[in-house]
mmCIF file of C-alpha atoms in Angstrom:
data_model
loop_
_atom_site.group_PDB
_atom_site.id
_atom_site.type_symbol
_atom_site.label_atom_id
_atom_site.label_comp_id
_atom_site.label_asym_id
_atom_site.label_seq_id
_atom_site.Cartn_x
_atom_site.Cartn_y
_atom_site.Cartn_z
ATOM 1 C CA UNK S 1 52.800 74.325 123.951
ATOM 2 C CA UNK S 2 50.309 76.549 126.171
ATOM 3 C CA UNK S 3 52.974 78.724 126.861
ATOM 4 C CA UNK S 4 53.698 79.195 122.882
ATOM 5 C CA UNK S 5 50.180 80.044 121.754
ATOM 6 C CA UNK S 6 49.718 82.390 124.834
ATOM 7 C CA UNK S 7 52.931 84.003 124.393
ATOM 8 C CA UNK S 8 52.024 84.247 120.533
ATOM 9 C CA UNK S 9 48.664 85.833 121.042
ATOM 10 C CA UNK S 10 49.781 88.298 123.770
ATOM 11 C CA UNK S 11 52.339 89.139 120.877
ATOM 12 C CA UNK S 12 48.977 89.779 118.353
ATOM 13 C CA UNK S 13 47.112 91.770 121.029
ATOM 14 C CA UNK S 14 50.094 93.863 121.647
ATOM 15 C CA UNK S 15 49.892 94.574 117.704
ATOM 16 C CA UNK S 16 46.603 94.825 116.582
ATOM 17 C CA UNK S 17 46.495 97.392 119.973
ATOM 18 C CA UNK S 18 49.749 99.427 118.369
ATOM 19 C CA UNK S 19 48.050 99.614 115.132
ATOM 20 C CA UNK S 20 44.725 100.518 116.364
ATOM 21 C CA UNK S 21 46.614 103.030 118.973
ATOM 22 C CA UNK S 22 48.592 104.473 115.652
ATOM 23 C CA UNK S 23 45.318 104.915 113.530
ATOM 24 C CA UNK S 24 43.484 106.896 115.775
ATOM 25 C CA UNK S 25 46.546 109.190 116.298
ATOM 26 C CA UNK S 26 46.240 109.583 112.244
ATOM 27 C CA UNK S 27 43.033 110.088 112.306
ATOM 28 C CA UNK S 28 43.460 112.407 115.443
ATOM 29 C CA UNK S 29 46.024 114.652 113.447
ATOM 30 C CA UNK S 30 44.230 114.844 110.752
ATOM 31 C CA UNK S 31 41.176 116.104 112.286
ATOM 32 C CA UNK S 32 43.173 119.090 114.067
ATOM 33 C CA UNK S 33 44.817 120.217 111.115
ATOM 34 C CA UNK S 34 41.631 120.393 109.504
ATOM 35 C CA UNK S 35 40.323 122.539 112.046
ATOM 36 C CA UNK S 36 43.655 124.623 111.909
ATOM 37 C CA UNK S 37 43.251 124.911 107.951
ATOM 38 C CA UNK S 38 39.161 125.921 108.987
ATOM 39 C CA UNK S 39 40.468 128.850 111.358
ATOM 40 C CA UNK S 40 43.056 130.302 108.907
ATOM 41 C CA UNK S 41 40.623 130.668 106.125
ATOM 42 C CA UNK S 42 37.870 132.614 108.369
ATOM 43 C CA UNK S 43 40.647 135.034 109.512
ATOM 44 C CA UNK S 44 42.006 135.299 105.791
ATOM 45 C CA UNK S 45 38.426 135.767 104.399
ATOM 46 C CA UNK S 46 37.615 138.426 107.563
ATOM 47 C CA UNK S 47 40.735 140.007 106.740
ATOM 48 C CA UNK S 48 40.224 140.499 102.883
ATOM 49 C CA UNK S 49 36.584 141.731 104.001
ATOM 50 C CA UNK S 50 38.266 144.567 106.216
ATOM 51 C CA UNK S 51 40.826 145.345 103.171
ATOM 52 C CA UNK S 52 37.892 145.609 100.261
ATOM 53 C CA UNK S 53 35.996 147.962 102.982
ATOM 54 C CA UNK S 54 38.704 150.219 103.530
ATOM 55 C CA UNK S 55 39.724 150.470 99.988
ATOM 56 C CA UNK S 56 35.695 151.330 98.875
ATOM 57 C CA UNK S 57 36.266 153.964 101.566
ATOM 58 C CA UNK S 58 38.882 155.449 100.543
ATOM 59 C CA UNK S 59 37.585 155.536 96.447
ATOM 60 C CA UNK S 60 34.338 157.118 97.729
ATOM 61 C CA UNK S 61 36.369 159.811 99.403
ATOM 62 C CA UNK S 62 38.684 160.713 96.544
ATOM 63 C CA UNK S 63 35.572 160.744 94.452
ATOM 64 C CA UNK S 64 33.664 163.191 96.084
ATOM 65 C CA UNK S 65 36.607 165.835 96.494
ATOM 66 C CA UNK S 66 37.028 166.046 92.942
ATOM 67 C CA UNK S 67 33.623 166.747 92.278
ATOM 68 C CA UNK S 68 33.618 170.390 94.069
ATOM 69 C CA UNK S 69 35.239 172.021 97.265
ATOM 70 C CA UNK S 70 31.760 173.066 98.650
ATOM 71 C CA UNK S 71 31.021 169.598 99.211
ATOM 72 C CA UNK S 72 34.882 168.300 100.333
ATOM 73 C CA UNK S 73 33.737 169.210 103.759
ATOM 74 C CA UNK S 74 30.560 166.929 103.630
ATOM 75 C CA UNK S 75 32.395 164.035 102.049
ATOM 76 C CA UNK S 76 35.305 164.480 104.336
ATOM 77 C CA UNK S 77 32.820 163.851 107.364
ATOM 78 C CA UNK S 78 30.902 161.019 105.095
ATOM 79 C CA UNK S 79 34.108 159.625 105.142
ATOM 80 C CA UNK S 80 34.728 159.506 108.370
ATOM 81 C CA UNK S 81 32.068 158.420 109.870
ATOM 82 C CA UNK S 82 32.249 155.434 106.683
ATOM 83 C CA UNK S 83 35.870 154.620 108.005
ATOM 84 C CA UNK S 84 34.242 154.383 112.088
ATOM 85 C CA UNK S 85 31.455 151.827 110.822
ATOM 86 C CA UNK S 86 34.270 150.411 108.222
ATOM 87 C CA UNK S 87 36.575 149.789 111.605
ATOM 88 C CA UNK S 88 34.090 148.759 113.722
ATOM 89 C CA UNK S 89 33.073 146.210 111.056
ATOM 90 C CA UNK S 90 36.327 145.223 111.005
ATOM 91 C CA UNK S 91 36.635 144.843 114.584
ATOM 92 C CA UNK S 92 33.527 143.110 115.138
ATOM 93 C CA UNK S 93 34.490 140.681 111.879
ATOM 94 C CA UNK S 94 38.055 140.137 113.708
ATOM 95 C CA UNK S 95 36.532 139.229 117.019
ATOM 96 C CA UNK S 96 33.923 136.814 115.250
ATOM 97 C CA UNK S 97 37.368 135.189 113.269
ATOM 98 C CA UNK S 98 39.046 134.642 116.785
ATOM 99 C CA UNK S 99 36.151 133.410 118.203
ATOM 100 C CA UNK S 100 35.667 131.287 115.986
ATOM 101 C CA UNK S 101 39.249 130.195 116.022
ATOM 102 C CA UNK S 102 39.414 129.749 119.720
ATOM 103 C CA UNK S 103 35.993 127.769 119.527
ATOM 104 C CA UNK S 104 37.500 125.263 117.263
ATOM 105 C CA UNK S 105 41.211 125.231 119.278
ATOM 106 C CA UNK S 106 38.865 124.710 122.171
ATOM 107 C CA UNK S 107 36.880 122.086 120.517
ATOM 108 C CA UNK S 108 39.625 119.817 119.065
ATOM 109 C CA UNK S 109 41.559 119.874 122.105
ATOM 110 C CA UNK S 110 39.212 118.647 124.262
ATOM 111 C CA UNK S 111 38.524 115.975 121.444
ATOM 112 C CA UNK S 112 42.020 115.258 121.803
ATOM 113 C CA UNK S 113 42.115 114.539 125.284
ATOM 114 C CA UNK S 114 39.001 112.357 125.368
ATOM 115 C CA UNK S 115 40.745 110.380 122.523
ATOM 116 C CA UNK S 116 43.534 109.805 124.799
ATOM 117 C CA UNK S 117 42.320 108.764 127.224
ATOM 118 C CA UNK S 118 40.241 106.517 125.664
ATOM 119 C CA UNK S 119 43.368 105.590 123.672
ATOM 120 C CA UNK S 120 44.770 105.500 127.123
ATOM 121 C CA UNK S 121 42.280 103.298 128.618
ATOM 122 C CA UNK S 122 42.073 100.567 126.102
ATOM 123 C CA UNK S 123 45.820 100.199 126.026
ATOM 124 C CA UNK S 124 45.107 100.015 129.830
ATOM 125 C CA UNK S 125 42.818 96.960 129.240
ATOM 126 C CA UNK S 126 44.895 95.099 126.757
ATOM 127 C CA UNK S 127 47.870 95.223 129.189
ATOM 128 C CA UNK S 128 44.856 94.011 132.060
ATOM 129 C CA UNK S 129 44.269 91.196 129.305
ATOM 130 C CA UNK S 130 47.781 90.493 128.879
ATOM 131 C CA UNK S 131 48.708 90.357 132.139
ATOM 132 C CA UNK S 132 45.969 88.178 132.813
ATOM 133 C CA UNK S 133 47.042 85.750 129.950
ATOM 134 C CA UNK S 134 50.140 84.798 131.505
ATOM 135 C CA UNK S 135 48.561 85.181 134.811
ATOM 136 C CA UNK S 136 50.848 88.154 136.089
ATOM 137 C CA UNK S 137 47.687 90.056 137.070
ATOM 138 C CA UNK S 138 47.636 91.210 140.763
ATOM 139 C CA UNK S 139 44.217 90.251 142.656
ATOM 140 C CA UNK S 140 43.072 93.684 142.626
ATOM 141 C CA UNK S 141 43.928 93.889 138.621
ATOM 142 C CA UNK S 142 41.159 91.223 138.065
ATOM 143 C CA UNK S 143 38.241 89.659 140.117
ATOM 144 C CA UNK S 144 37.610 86.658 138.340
ATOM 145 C CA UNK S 145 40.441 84.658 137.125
ATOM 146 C CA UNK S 146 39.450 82.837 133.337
ATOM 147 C CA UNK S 147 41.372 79.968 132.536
ATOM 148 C CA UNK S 148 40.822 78.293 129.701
ATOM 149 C CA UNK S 149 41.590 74.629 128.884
ATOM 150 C CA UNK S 150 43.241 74.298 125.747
ATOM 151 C CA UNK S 151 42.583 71.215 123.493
ATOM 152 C CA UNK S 152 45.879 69.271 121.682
#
């Protein structure tokens, strides 16, 4: 009859350890796509910054040829030096986006590997408490045996 309700509540253990093992893996997924989602919207939003910059750039120069060819050459080097800033801009806003990007790859994988391992250690500890259960525990698995009498 012992061996019943400890086989029986190894058997829960085992289950409730699965389940709890399979919703931190959820939640675990969820998290990283999240921060994948997070990354791709910086780089889209730094790289529709970089394309409204370039196009203003571009208007102002077409602009100011029009108006009169004295002043194409002054325009032509406004331009310019617009476009450097405009690229540098650009290049500085890029670097922040994979920065930013690698900050949060960095981030959720180390989050990821202290999850598993603790995911790691507490399946560890239910197969410690298994083992123990039906008393299959070597003596260095466990110090103190704990036996329990068990009433009819």
């Amino acid at each position: 009859m012992a061996s019943h309700r400890q086989s029986y509540r190894a058997g829960e253990t085992k289950g409730q350890t699965q389940e709890k093992t399979s919703q931190m893996m959820g939640t675990l997924e969820e998290k990283a796509q999240a921060v994948k989602d997070k990354t791709c919207e910086t780089a889209q939003a730094a790289k529709e910054r970089t394309s409204g910059a370039a196009q203003s750039t571009k208007d102002k120069v077409q602009g100011k040829e029009e108006v009169a060819k004295d002043k194409a050459d002054a325009a032509k080097g406004k331009a310019w030096q617009s476009k450097e800033v405009t690229k540098q801009k650009a290049s500085e806003e890029a670097g922040k986006a994979q920065d930013t990007a690698e900050a949060g790859k960095d981030k959720s994988e180390g989050f990821l590997q202290q999850t598993g391992e603790s995911v790691k250690n507490m399946a560890q500890s239910a197969a410690g408490a298994v083992k123990s259960t039906f008393g299959m525990a070597k003596d260095e698995d466990e110090d103190t045996p704990y036996y329990r009498k068990e009433r009819d």
